[in-house]
XYZ file of C-alpha atoms in Angstrom:
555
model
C 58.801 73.271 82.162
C 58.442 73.565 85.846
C 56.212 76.007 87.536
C 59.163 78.094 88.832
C 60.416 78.155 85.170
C 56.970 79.320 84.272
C 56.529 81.543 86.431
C 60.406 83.263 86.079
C 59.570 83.333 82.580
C 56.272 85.267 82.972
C 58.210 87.754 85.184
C 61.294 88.120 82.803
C 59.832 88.605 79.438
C 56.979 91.094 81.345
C 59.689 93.192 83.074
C 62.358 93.212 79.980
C 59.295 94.254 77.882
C 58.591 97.140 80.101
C 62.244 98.136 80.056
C 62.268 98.299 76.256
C 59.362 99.804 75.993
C 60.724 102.904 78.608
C 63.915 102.827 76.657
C 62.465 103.057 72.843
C 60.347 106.229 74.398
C 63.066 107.963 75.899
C 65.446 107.949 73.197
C 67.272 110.861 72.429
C 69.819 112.475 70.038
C 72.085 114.777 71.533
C 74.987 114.193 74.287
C 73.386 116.383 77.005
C 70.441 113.971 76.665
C 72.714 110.769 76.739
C 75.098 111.920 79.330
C 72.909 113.468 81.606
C 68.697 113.133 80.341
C 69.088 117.018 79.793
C 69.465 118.072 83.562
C 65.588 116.941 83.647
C 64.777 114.483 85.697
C 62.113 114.897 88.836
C 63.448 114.379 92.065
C 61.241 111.462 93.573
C 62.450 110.143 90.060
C 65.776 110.710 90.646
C 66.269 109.160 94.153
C 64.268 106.220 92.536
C 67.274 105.287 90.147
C 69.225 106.198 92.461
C 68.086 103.768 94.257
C 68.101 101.050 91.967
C 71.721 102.069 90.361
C 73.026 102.028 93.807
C 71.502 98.462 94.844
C 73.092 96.604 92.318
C 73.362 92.717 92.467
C 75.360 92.619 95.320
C 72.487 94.287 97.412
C 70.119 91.843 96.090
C 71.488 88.868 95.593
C 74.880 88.574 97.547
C 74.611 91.060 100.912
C 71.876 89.099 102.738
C 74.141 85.751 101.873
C 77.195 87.363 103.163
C 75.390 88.476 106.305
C 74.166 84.648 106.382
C 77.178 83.167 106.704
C 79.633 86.195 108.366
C 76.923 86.783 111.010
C 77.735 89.826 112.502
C 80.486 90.680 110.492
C 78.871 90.832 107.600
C 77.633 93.893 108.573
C 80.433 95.854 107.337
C 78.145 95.882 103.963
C 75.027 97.162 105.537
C 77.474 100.166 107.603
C 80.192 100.545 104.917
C 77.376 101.085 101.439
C 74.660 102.862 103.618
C 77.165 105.125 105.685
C 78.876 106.068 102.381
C 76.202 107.014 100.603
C 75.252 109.817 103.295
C 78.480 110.503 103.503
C 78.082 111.284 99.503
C 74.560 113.049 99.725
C 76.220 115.311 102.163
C 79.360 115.781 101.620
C 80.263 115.552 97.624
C 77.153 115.374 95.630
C 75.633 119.572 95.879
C 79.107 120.890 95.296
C 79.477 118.726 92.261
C 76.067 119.116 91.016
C 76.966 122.932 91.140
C 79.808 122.318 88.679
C 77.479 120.827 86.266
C 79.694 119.091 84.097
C 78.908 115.868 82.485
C 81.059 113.504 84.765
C 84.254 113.465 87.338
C 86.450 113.368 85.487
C 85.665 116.760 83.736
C 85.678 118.365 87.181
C 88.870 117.142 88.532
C 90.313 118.184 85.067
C 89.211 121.694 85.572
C 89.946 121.902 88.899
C 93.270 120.006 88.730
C 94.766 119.774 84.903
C 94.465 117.712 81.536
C 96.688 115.112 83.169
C 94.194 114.812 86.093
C 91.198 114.596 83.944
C 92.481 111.882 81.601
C 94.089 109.599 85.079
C 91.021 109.959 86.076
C 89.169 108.707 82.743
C 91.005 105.756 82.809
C 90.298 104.691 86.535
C 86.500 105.680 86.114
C 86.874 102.895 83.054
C 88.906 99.903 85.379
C 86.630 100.935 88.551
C 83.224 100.537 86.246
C 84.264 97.580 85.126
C 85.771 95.847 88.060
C 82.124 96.856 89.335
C 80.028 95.586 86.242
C 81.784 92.052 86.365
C 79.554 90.985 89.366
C 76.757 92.761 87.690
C 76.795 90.308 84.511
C 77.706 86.827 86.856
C 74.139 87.639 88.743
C 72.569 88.100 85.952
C 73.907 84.740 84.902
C 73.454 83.003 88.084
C 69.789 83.830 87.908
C 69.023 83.018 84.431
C 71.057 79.406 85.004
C 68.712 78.309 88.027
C 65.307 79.635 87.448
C 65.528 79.437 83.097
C 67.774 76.189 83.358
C 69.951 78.129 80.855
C 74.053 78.004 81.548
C 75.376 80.781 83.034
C 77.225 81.663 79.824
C 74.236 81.983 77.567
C 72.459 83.842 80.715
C 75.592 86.711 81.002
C 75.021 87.007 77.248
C 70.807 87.915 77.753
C 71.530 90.111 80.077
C 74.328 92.012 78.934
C 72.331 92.197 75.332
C 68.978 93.671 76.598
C 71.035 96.436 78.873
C 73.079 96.827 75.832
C 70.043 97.907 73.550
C 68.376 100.128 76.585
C 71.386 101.566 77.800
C 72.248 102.423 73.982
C 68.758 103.735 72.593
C 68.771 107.019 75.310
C 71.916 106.930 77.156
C 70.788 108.334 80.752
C 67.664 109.498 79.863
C 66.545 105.824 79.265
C 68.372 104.440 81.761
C 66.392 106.630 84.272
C 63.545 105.936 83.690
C 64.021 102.232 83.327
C 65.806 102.392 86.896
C 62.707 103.703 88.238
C 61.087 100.694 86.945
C 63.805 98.157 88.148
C 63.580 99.632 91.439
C 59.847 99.125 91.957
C 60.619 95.226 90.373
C 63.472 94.977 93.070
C 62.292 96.289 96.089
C 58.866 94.376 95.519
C 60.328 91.041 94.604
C 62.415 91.609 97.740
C 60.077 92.515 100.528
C 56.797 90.142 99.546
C 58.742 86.943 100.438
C 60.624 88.755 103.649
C 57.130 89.692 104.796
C 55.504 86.402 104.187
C 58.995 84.503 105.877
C 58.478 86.975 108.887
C 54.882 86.198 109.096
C 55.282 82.620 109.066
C 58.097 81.853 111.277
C 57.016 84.405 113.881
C 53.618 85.642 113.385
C 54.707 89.054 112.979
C 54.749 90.040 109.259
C 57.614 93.302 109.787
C 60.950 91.405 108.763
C 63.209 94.388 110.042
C 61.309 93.560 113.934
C 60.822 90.584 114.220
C 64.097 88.675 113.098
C 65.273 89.289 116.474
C 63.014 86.139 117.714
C 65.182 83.556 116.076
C 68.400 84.423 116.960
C 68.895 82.122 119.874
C 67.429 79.129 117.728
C 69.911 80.388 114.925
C 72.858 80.334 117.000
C 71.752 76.887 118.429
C 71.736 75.125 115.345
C 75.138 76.833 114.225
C 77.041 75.966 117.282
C 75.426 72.332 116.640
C 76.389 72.613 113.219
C 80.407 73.529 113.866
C 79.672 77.215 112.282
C 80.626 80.508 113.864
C 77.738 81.765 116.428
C 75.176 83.968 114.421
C 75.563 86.912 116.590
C 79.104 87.057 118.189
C 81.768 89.751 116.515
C 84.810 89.358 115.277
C 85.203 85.199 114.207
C 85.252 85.661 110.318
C 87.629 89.232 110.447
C 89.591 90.502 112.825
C 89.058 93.992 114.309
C 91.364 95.862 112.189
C 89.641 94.529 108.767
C 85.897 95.251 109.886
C 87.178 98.152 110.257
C 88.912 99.123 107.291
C 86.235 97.271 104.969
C 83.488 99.559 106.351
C 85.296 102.344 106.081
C 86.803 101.486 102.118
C 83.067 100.962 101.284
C 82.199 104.264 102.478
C 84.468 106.282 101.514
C 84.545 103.782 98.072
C 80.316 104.962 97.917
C 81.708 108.470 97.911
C 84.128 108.086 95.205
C 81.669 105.852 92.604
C 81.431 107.827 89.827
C 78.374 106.279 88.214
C 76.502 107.513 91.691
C 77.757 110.897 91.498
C 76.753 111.744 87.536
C 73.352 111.066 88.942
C 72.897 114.112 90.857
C 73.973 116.081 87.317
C 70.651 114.778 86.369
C 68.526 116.871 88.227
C 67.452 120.537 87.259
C 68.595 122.440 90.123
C 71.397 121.805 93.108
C 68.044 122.082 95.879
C 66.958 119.343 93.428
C 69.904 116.856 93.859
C 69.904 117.496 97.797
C 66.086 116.572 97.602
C 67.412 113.520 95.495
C 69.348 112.212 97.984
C 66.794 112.081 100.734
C 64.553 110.091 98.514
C 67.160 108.128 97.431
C 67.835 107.442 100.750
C 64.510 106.505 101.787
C 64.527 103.810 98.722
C 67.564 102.465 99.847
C 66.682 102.239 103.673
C 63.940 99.669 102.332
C 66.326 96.810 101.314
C 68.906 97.130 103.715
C 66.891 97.458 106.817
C 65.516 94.030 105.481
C 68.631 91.980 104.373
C 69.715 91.041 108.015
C 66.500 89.699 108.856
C 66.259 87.857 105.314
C 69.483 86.593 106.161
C 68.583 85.346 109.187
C 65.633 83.861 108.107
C 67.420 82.149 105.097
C 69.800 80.860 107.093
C 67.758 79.285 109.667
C 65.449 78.156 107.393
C 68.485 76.436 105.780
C 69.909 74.465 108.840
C 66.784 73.549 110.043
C 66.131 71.554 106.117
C 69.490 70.151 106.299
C 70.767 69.032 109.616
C 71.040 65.836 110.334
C 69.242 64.857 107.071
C 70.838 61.709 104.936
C 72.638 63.413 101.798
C 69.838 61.331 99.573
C 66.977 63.184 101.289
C 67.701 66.539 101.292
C 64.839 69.132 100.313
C 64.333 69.533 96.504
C 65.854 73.258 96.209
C 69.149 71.383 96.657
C 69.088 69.328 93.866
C 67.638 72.240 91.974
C 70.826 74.685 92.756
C 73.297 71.900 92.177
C 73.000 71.809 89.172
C 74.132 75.304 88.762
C 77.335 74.356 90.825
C 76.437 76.647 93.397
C 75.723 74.069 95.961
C 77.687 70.077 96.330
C 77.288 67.817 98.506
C 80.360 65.701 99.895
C 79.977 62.642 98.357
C 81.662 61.220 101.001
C 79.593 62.047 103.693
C 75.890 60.008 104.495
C 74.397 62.886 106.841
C 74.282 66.523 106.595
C 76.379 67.205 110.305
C 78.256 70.379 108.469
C 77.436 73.639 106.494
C 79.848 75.678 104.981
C 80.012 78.545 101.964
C 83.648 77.683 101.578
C 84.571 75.230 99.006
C 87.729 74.225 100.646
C 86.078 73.366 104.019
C 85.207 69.587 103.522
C 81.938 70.792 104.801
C 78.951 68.033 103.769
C 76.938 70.355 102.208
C 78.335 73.685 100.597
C 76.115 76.485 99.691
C 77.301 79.449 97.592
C 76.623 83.199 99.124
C 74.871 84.008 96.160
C 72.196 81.974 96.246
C 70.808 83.049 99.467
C 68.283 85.423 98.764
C 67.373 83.692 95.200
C 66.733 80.245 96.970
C 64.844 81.891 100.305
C 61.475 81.379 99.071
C 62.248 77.910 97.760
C 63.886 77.637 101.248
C 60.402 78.189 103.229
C 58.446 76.564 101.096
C 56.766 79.494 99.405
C 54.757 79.166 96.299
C 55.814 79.417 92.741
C 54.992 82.865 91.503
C 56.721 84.697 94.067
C 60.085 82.528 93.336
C 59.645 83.654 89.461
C 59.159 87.118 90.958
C 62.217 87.321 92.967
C 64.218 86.100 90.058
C 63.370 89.326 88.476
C 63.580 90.999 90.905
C 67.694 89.794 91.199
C 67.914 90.916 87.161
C 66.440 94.369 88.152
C 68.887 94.468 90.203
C 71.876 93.129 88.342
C 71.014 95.004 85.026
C 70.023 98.450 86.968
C 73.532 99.181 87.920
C 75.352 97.761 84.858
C 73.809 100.272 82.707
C 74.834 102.958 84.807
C 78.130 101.574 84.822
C 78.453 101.529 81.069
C 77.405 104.910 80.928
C 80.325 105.758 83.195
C 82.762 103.999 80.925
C 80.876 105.381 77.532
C 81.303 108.404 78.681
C 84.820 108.437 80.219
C 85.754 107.090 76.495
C 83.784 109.198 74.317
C 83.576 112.656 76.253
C 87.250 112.574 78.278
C 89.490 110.681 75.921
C 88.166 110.879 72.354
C 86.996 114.628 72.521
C 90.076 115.381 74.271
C 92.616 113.660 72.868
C 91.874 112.184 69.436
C 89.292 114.571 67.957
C 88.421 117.751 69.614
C 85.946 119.042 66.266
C 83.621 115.895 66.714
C 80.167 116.739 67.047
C 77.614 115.387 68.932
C 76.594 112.152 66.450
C 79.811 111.294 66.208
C 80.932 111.593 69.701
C 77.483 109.646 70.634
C 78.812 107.038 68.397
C 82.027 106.131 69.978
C 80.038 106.259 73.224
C 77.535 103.592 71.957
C 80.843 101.395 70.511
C 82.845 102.077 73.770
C 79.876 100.838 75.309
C 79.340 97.396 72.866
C 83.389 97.342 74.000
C 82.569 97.054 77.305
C 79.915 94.651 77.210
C 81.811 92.464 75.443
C 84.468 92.125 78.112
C 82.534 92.145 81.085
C 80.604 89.192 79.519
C 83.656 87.330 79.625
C 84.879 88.164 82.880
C 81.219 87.861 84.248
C 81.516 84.097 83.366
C 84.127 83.293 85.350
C 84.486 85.928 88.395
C 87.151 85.666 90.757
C 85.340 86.441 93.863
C 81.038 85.687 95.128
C 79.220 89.338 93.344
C 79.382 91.416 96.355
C 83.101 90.484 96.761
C 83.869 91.450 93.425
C 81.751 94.928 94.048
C 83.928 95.979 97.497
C 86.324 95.403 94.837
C 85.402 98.080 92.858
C 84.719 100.048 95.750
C 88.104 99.756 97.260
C 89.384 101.139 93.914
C 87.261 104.154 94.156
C 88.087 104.825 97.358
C 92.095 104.727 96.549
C 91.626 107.066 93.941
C 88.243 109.570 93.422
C 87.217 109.804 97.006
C 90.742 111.753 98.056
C 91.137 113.890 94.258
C 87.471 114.998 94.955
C 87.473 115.826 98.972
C 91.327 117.611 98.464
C 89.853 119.505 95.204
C 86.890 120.634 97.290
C 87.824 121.707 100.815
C 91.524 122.215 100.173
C 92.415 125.187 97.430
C 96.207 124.522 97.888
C 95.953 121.019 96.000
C 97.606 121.238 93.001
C 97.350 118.855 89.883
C 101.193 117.262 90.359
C 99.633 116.538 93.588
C 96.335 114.773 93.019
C 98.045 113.049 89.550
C 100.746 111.405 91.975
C 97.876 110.723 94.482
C 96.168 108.940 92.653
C 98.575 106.835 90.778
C 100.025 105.568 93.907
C 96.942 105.036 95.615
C 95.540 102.700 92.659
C 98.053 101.377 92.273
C 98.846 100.482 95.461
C 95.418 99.032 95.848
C 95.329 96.670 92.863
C 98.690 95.525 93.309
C 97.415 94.098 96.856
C 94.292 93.174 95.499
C 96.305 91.046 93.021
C 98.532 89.831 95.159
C 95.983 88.236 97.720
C 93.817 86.926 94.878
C 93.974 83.960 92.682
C 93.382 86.046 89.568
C 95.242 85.771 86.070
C 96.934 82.345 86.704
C 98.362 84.325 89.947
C 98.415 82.104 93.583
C 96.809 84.059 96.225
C 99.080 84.667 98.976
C 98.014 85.554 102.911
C 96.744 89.118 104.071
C 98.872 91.247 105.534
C 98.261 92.178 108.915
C 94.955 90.944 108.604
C 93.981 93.277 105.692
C 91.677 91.485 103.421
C 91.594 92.954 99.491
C 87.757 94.221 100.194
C 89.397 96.493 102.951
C 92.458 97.509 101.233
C 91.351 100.654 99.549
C 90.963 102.454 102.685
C 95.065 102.425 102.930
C 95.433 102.936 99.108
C 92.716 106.107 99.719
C 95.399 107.353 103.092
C 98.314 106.940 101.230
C 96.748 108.713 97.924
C 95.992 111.790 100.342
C 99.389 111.673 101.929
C 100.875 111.761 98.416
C 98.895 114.579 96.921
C 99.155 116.983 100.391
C 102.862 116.062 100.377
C 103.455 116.506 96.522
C 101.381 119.490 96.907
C 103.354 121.693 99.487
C 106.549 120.460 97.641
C 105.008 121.962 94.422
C 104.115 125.717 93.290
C 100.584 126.746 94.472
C 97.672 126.068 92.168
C 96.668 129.797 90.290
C 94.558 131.996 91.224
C 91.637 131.572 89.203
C 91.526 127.874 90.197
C 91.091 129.074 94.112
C 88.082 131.399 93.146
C 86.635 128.063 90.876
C 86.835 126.269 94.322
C 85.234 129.474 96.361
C 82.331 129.287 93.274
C 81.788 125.461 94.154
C 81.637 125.781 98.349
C 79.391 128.462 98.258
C 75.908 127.866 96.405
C 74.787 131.555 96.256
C 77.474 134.667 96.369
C 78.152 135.888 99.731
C 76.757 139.400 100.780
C 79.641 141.812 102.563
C 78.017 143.946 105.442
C 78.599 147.646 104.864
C 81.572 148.209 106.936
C 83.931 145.564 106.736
C-alpha cells in the first residue's frame, strides 16, 4: 500500500465513522422527524448543510476542472450556482418556509390541484436522480484512484454508507452529518489551495493571488495549441454562456432538495438567517475554485510540455489507470493537452480529476492528498443523501399517501420511504457507473430540468394569484418535456447518436428555454381557463405577507 492509499484510507474510514456515528444518534421514528428533523434545526447549523447539500461533487471535484479547461467560460458555473442560490434565499425560500409543508410538491398541490402535486412528484423523482447520478460516479472516481478499487465496487461503498445514514434518521441525520461533510469539504479544499498559493506566489490567499499567473498560464496554452486562459467566448458562443448561467440559476431556484431545507428550521426569520450563513459557507469554495483551477492547470502544463511520453510525472501513470487520463501512443513528446477524448491530443486529462490530482500535481505531501480524497466523498455523498430524501419523500408522502393508501400511518409510510430510497440507490448505482456526461455536466443536467419545470410552477404560484392548475400542469409538461427531449437528442445516451446544437444551445443551457416556454404555457393556458377560487387567492395573500397587515382607521 502506498502512502496516498494510507493516508486516503486513514481519512475515509475516520470520516465514514463519524458520519455513522452522527447518524445512529440522530435517529428518529416519526415522519416529521424524517422529512424535516422536526422543524429543529439551528440556523448556523442549517446554512452548514446547506452548504454541503448544495456543493455536491460537481463543486468539488468537477467545477474547478471545468474552469481549467473552459477558461473563462467556465465561469457560467461559478455565476449560474452562486447567482441562483441568492436568487433562492431571496426570492422563494421565506414564502415557502411559511407554508410549512413537508416538500414542493405538497405546496404546488395546494396551491394548484392533485394533478399539480403528483406532476410534480414525479419530476422531483427524474430531477433527483438525474442529479444523484454524478453524485455516485465521484464517489467512484475517488475511491478507484486513491483506494485502487474499480469504480464499480467504489459507486457501490458509497451509495451503501449514504444508504444506512440517510435511512437511520431521514433529515434529521442527514443534517447533522452535512454539517460534518461540510467542515471535511471545505477543509480538504482550502489547505492544499493555500499551500499551492503560497508556493507558486508567496502569497498564501488563493482567491488574490491567482491573478499572478495568468500571463504564464496563457503562455503555455497558446504554446500548447489550447484556447487562451483568459479570453471569452472560444469554448461557447455568446448566446449559450448565456443561457447556461441563467438555466443554473434559475435551475438553483427550482432544486427541490435545496428548498425542503429551509422547512428545517423553527421559524421563517430562521430560514432567512439560514441563507446568509449558507451563503457565507458557500462563498468559501467558490471564491477558491478559479484560482485552484488556475493553479492546477498551470501546474499541469508546466509537468507535461515538451516532456517524452515515457517521462511524464508519476500522478500520470497513477490516474491512468483509472482511464481518466491516456496518452497517445502515437505520439513521443507531450506538444498537446486536451480534456476531449476525440481531440488526438498527446496527453488527455479528464475534468474530473482536476481538483483530486492538484496536490499530486504540485508535489504536495501525502496526507493532504488522502485528505482531499475525503474531502471529494464529503462532497459527493453530502448531496446524494439529500437527494434521496427528495425522491423518498416524493414516493412515500406525494404518491403512496395520496394515491395508493391514504390511512397509512407514520411506520408504514416511513417504510416505503426507506424502500423508495434502497430503489433509488440501486439505480443510480448503475447509472453512476457509466455516466453520460463529466459530474458537473451531468448536474447542469439536473439543473436544466428544474429550471423547465419547478422554478416557473413556484414563481407563477407565488407572485401571480390568477395561475390556475390547467395552467401550471400544461406548463410544466411541456417545459420538461421539451427539455429532455433536447437533452436527448444532443446526447449520446440510450444507444441514441448525439446530433449538433441548435443555434448554439448546448443541453446544460437548454432548460432556460424549456423554463420560458413552461411560463408561456401556464400564463397562456391560464387566461384561456376559469380563474383559480377564491380561497386559493387568500392562500397566496397568507404566503406574500409574513405577518397580517394592519388597516389604518379610515380607509
Amino acid at each position: 500500500m502506498s502512502d496516498i492509499q494510507l493516508w486516503t484510507t486513514v481519512f475515509i474510514v475516520l470520516t465514514f465513522g463519524i458520519y455513522m456515528t452522527i447518524a445512529w444518534r440522530s435517529r428518529v421514528k416519526e415522519t416529521e422527524g424524517f422529512y424535516v428533523a422536526g422543524h429543529g434545526v439551528p440556523t448556523i447549523a442549517n446554512g452548514a448543510a446547506i452548504g454541503a447539500d448544495w456543493m455536491s461533487a460537481a463543486s468539488f471535484i468537477s467545477m474547478a476542472g471545468l474552469i481549467a479547461f473552459l477558461g473563462y467560460d467556465g465561469s457560467v458555473y461559478l455565476m449560474g450556482w452562486t447567482g441562483g442560490y441568492v436568487l433562492l434565499a431571496l426570492l422563494l425560500a421565506p414564502y415557502l418556509r411559511k407554508w410549512g409543508k413537508y416538500t414542493v410538491p405538497e405546496f404546488v398541490g395546494d396551491r394548484y390541484s392533485e394533478l399539480v402535486r403528483t406532476i410534480s412528484a414525479v419530476a422531483a423523482v427524474i430531477v433527483s436522480f438525474t442529479y444523484v447520478v454524478g453524485q455516485m460516479n465521484g464517489g467512484g472516481i475517488v475511491f478507484s484512484r486513491f483506494l485502487g478499487i474499480d469504480v464499480t465496487y467504489g459507486v457501490m461503498i458509497a451509495a451503501v454508507v449514504i444508504f444506512v445514514y440517510a435511512v437511520l434518521g431521514g433529515m434529521k441525520s442527514i443534517t447533522y452529518t452535512q454539517v460534518a461533510q461540510y467542515t471535511v469539504l471545505i477543509i480538504a479544499y482550502l489547505i492544499p489551495a493555500v499551500a499551492v498559493a503560497q508556493t507558486m506566489t508567496g502569497l498564501p490567499i488563493p482567491q488574490v493571488s491567482f491573478g499572478q499567473i495568468l500571463g504564464e498560464l496563457n503562455a503555455l496554452s497558446t504554446e500548447l495549441g489550447m484556447q487562451v486562459f483568459t479570453d471569452p467566448f472560444t469554448s461557447r458562443p455568446m448566446v449559450d454562456v448565456f443561457l447556461v448561467t441563467l438555466a443554473l440559476m434559475i435551475g438553483t431556484a427550482g432544486l427541490p432538495h435545496v428548498i425542503i431545507r429551509f422547512y428545517t428550521t423553527k421559524t421563517v426569520r430562521g430560514s432567512r438567517y439560514s441563507a446568509f450563513w449558507a451563503l457565507f459557507f458557500i462563498a468559501l469554495l467558490y471564491t477558491t475554485a478559479p484560482a485552484v483551477g488556475a493553479f492546477t492547470k498551470l501546474n499541469l502544463l508546466r509537468g507535461v510540455n515538451g516532456t517524452p511520453t515515457d517521462q511524464l510525472p508519476n500522478w500520470v501513470q497513477s490516474w491512468a489507470q483509472t482511464g481518466l487520463v491516456s496518452v497517445n501512443e502515437n505520439a513521443d513528446v507531450v506538444n498537446s493537452v486536451s480534456n476531449d477524448p476525440a481531440a488526438g491530443a498527446d496527453l488527455t486529462v479528464n475534468n474530473d480529476i482536476l481538483v483530486l490530482a492538484s496536490p499530486e500535481i504540485a508535489g504536495l505531501p501525502a496526507p493532504i492528498v488522502g485528505l482531499v480524497a475525503a474531502g471529494g466523498m464529503a462532497a459527493a455523498m453530502s448531496t446524494a443523501a439529500g437527494l434521496l430524501l427528495v425522491i423518498s419523500s416524493s414516493v412515500s408522502h406525494d404518491i403512496y399517501f395520496r394515491y395508493v393508501r391514504s390511512t397509512a400511518g407514520d411506520h408504514e409510510r416511513l417504510l416505503v420511504g426507506r424502500i423508495a430510497m434502497a430503489a433509488a440507490i440501486l439505480v443510480a448505482v448503475i447509472a453512476g457507473i457509466n455516466p453520460p456526461a463529466f459530474v458537473a455536466q451531468v448536474v447542469a443536467f439536473a439543473f436544466g430540468m428544474a429550471a423547465s419545470s419547478f422554478f416557473p410552477a413556484i414563481v407563477l404560484g407565488i407572485f401571480w394569484k390568477r395561475c390556475n392548475g390547467i395552467g401550471a400542469a400544461a406548463g410544466m409538461i411541456v417545459g420538461l418535456t421539451f427539455t429532455i427531449t433536447y437533452m436527448l437528442y444532443t446526447l449520446e445516451v440510450f444507444g441514441l447518436a448525439a446530433h449538433d446544437h441548435i443555434l448554439g444551445v448546448s443541453p446544460e443551457g437548454i432548460g432556460a428555454v424549456g423554463a420560458l416556454v413552461n411560463a408561456v404555457v401556464a400564463i397562456v393556458v391560464s387566461l384561456m381557463t376559469p380563474p383559480p377560487a377564491r380561497h386559493i387567492s387568500e392562500m397566496v395573500e397568507g404566503i406574500r405577507y409574513p405577518a397580517p397587515r394592519r388597516v389604518p382607521s379610515g380607509e
